Tab-separated table of C-alpha atoms and ligand atoms in Angstrom:
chain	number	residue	atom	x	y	z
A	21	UNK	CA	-60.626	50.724	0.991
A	22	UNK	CA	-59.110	47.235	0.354
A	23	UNK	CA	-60.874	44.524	1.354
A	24	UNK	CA	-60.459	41.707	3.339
A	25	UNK	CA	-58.247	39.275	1.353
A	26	UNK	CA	-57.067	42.230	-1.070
A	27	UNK	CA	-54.991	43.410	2.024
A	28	UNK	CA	-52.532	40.538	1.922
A	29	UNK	CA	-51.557	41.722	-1.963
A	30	UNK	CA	-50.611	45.327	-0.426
A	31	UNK	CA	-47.135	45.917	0.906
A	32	UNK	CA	-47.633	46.691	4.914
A	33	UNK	CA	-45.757	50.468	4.428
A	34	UNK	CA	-49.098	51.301	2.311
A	35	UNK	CA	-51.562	49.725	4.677
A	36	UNK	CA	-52.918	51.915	7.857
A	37	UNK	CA	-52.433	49.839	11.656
A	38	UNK	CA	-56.118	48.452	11.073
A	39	UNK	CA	-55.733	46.806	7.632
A	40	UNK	CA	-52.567	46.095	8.788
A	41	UNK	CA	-54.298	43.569	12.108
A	42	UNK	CA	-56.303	42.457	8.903
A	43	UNK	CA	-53.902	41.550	6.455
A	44	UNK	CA	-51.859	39.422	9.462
A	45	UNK	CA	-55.406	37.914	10.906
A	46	UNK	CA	-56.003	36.913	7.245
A	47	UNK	CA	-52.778	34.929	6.809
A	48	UNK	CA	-52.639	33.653	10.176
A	49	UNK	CA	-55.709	31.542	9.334
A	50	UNK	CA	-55.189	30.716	5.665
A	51	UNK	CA	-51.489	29.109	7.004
A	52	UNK	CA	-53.690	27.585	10.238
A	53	UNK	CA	-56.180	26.154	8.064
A	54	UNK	CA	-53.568	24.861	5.753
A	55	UNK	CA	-51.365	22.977	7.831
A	56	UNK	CA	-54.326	21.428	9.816
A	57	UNK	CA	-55.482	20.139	6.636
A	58	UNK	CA	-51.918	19.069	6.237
A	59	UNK	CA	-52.036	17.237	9.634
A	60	UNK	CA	-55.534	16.218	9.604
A	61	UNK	CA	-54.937	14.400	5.795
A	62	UNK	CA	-51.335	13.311	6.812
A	63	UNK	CA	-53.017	11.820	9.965
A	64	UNK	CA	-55.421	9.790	7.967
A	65	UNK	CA	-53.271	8.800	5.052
A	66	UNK	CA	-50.961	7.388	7.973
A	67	UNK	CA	-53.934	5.341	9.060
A	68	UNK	CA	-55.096	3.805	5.262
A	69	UNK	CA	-51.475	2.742	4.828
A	70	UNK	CA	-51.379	-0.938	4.247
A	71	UNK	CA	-49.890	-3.061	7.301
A	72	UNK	CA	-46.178	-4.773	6.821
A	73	UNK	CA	-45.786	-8.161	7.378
A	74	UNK	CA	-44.607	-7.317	11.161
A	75	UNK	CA	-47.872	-5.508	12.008
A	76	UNK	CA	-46.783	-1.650	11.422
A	77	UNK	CA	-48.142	0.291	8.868
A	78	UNK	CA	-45.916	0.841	6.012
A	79	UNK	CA	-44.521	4.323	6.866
A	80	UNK	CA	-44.182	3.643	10.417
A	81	UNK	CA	-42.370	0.667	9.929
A	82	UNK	CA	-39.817	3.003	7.642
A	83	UNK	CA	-38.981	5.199	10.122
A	84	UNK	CA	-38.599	2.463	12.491
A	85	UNK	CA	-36.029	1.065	10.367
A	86	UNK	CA	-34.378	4.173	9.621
A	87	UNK	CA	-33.905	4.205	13.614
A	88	UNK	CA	-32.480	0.426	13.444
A	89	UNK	CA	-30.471	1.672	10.636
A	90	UNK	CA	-28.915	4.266	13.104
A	91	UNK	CA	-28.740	2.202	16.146
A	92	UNK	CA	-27.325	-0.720	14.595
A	93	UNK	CA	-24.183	1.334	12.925
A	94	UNK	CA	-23.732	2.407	17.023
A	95	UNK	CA	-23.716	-0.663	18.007
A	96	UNK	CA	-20.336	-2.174	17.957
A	97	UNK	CA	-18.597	-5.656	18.241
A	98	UNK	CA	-16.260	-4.646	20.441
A	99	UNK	CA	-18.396	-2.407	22.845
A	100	UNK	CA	-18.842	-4.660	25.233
A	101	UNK	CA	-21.925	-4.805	28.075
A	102	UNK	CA	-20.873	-4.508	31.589
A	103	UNK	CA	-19.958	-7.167	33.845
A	104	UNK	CA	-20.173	-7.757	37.327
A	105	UNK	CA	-18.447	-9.702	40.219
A	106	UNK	CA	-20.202	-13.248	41.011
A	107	UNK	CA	-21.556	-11.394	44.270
A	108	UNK	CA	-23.430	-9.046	42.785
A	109	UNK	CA	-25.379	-11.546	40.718
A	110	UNK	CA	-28.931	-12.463	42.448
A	111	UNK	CA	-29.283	-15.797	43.741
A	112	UNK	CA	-32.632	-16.167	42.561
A	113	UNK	CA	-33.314	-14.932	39.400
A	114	UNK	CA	-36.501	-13.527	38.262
A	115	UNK	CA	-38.860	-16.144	35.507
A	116	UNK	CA	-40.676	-14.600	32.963
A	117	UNK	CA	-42.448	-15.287	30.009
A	118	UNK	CA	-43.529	-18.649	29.129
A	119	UNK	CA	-44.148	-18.153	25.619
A	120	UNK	CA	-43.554	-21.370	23.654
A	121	UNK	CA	-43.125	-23.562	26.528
A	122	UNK	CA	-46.431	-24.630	27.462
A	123	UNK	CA	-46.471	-27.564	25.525
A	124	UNK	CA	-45.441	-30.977	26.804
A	125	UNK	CA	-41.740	-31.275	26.544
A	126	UNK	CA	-39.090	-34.565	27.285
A	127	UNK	CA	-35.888	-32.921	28.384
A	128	UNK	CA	-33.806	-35.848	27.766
A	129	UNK	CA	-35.142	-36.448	24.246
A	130	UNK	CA	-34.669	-33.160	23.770
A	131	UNK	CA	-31.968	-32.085	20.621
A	132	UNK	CA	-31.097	-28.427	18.921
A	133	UNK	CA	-31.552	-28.631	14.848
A	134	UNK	CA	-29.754	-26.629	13.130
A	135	UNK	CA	-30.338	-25.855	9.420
A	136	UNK	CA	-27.454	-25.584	7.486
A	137	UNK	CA	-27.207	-22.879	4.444
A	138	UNK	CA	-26.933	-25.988	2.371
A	139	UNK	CA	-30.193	-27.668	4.079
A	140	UNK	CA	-28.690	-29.861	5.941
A	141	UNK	CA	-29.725	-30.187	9.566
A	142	UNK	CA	-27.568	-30.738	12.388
A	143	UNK	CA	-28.886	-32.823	15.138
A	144	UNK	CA	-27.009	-31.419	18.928
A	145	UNK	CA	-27.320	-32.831	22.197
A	146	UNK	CA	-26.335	-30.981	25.329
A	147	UNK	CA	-23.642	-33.108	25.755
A	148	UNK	CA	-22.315	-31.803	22.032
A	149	UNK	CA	-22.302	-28.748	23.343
A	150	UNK	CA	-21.279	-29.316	26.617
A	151	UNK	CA	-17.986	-30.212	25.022
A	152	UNK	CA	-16.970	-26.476	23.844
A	153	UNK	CA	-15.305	-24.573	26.352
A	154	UNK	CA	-17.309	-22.579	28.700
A	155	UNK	CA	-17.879	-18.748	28.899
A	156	UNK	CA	-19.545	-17.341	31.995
A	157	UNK	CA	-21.203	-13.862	31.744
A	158	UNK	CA	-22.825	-11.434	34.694
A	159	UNK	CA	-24.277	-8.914	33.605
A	160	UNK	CA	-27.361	-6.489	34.145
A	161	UNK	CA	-30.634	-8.451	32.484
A	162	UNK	CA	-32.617	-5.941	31.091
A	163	UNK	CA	-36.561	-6.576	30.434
A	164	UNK	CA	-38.782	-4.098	28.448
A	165	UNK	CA	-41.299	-4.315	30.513
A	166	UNK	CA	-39.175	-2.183	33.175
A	167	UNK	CA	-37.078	-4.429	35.273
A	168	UNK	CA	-33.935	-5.485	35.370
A	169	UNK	CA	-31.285	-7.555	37.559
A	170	UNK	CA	-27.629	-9.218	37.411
A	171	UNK	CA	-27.872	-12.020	36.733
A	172	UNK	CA	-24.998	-14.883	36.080
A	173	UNK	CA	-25.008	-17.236	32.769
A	174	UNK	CA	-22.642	-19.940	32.189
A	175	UNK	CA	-22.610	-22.174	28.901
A	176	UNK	CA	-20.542	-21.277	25.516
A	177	UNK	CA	-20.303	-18.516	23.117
A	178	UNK	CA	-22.136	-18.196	19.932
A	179	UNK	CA	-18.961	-17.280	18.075
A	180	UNK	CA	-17.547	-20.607	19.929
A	181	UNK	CA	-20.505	-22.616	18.382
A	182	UNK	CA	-20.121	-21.458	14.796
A	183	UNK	CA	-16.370	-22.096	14.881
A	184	UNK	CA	-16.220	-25.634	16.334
A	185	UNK	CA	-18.819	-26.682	14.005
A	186	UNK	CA	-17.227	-24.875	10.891
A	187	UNK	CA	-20.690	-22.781	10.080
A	188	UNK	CA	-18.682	-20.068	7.893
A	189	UNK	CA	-21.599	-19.760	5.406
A	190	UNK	CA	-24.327	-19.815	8.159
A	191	UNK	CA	-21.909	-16.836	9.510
A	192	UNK	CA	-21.623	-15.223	6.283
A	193	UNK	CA	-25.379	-14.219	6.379
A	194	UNK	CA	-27.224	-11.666	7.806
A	195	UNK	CA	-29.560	-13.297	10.629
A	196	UNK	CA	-29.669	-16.149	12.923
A	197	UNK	CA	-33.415	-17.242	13.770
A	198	UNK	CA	-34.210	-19.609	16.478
A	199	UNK	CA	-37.482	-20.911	18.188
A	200	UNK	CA	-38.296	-23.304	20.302
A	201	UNK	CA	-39.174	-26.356	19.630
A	202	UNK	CA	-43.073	-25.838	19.985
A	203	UNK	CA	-42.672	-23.152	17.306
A	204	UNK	CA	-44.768	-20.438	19.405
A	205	UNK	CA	-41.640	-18.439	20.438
A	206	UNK	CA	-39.041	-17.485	18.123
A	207	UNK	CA	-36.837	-14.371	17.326
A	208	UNK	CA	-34.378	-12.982	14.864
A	209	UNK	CA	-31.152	-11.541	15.867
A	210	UNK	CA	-28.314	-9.694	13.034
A	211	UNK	CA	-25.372	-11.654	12.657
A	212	UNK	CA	-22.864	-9.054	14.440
A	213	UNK	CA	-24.791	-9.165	17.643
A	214	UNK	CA	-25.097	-13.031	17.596
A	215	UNK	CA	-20.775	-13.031	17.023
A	216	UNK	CA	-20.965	-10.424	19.374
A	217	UNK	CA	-18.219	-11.955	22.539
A	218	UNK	CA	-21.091	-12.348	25.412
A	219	UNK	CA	-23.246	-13.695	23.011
A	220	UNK	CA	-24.435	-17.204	24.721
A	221	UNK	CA	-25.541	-20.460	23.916
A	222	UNK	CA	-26.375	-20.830	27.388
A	223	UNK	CA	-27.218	-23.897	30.220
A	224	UNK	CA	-25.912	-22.846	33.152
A	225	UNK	CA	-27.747	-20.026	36.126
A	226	UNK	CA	-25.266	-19.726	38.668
A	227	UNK	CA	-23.249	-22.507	38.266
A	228	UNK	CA	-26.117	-24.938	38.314
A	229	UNK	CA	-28.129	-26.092	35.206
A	230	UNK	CA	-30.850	-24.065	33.756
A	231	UNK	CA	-34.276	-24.210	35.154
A	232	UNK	CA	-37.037	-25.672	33.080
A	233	UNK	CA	-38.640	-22.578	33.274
A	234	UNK	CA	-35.348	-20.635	32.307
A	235	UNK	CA	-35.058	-22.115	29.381
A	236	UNK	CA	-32.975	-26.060	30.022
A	237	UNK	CA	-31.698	-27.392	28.319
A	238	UNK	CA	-30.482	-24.427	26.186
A	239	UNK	CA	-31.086	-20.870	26.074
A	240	UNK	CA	-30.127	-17.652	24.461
A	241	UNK	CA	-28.333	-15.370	26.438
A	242	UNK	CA	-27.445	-11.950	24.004
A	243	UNK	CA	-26.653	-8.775	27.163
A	244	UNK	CA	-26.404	-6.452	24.016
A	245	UNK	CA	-30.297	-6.639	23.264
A	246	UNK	CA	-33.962	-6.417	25.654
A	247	UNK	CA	-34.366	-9.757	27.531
A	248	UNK	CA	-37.087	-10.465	24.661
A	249	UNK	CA	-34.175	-11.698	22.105
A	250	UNK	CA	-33.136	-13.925	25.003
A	251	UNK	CA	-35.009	-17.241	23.981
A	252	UNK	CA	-35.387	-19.605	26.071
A	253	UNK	CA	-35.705	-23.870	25.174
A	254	UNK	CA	-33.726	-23.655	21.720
A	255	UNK	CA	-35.348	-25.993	19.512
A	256	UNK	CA	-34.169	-24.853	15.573
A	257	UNK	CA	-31.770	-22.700	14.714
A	258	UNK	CA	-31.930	-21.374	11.007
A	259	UNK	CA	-29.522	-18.464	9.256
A	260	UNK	CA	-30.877	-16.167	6.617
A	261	UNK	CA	-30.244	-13.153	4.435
A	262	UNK	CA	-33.809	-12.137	5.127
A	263	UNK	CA	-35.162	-10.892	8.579
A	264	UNK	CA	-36.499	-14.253	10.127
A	265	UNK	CA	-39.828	-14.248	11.958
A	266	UNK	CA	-39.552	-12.192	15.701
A	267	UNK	CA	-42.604	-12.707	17.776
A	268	UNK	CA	-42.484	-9.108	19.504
A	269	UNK	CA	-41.630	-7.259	16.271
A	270	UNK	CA	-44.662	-8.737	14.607
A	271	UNK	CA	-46.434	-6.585	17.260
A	272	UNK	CA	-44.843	-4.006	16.740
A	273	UNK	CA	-41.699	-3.990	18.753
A	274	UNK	CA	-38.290	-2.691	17.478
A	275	UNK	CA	-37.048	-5.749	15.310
A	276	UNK	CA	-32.913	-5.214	16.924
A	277	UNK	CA	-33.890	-3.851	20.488
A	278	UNK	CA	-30.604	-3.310	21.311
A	279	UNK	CA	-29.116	-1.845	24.501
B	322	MTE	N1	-39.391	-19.220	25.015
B	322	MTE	C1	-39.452	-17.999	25.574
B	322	MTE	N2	-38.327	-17.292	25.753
B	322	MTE	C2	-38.395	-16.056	26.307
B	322	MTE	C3	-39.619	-15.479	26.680
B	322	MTE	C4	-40.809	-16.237	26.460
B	322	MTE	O1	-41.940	-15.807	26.739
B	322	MTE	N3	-40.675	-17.493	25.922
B	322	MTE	N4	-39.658	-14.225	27.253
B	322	MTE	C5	-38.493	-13.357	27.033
B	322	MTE	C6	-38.475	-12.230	27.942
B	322	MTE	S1	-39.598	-10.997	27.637
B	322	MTE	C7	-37.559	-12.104	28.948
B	322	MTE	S2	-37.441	-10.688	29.865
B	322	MTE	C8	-36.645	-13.216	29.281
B	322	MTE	C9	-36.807	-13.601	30.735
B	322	MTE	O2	-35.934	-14.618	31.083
B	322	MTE	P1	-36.071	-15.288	32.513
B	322	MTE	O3	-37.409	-15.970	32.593
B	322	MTE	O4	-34.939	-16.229	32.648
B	322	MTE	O5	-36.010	-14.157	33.507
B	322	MTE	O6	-36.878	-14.348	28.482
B	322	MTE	C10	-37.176	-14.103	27.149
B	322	MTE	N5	-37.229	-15.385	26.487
B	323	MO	MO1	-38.852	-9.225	28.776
């Protein structure tokens, strides 16, 4: 009689029903026992990758930029978020997060920098960019953390900005990065979602100037992305090839988190 692992060599038309249950019990396990290994090895080689820059291990951070890859070809300039009538927009609108604007702050000596591809720095007061023309947007605030609201943003589009002040270069690059001016918030955002049309540089929460704790005297206001890319208190505003720094995709959150 065949034996145990000799069975799986022997077509099933010369095997009886018996050595037939063994030669099937026999590969069931070798294939079990191979593909745990599989998973078990996979599972730890996952785990000795080295860590990116951004706090994801190597391979994880891949396939999360595979998905950006993706999600960033969907995501057009002319798909735009959508809006809502002035009454929808609540009349008090939710504060939240406080990152980066802790630290003892002047308002009225407050001014934007912004770092030219060339290394010059522009030095804007409100006023400067009080001047453009205004864009108002309503829309439906989304935070990751579950909520959202309409909310209604007044002050004047990126794409407005980078034209009145001739940036052409800065707009010829891949990624706008701004902080505030403590440093200890800051995000990245691509280039076609910063030109994207409701896309603000904002000072203005339902007709009346920002609150401190909203962000005065400027904020970000970007509907096609989380409420995290929203920054509020502008303080530097740099333009890069490269990915600039993102405070929640160094922990691990998706670097575009687009809507
Ligand atoms: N400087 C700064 N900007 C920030 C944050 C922060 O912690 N610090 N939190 C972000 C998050 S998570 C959200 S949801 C929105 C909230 O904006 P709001 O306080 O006007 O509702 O601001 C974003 N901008
Ligand atoms: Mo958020």
């Amino acid at each position: 009689m065949a034996n145990f692992f000799q069975t799986i060599f022997i077509k099933n038309s010369k095997l009886n029903v018996n050595q037939l249950i063994v030669k099937k019990t026999v590969i069931s396990f070798f294939f079990f026992f191979v593909l745990a290994g599989a998973a078990i090895g996979g599972w730890k080689w996952l785990r000795h990758q080295p860590a990116t820059a951004d706090g994801a291990s190597k391979p994880i951070r891949n396939v999360l930029n595979t998905n950006e890859a993706i999600f960033k070809g969907l995501l057009s300039n002319t798909h735009l978020t959508k809006e809502y009538p002035v009454s929808a927009a609540v009349k008090k609108a939710r504060v939240n997060g406080d990152i980066g604007m802790k630290t003892p702050f002047d308002p009225a000596k407050w001014q934007m920098y912004v770092v030219k591809k060339n290394g010059d720095t522009l030095k804007l007061r409100l006023e400067d960019i009080k001047k453009l023309p205004k864009t108002e947007v309503i829309f439906n605030f989304k935070c990751i953390e579950g909520w959202s609201q309409i909310t209604r943003w007044g002050g004047v589009k990126f794409s407005d900005f980078i034209k009145a002040y001739g940036l052409h270069d800065e707009m010829g690059m891949k990624y706008v990065g701004l902080s505030t001016p403590d440093k200890e918030y800051y995000v990245g955002i691509d280039m076609p979602s910063a030109m994207h049309p409701q896309t603000l540089l904002c000072y203005e929460l339902n007709g009346e100037p920002l609150p401190v704790n909203q962000g005065y005297p400027l904020r970000l206001i970007i509907p096609v992305k989380y409420g995290i890319k929203s920054l509020k208190r502008i303080g530097t505003m740099i333009f890069d090839d490269q990915r600039p720094p993102d405070f929640w995709a160094k922990k691990g959150y998706d670097y575009f988190s687009g809507l």
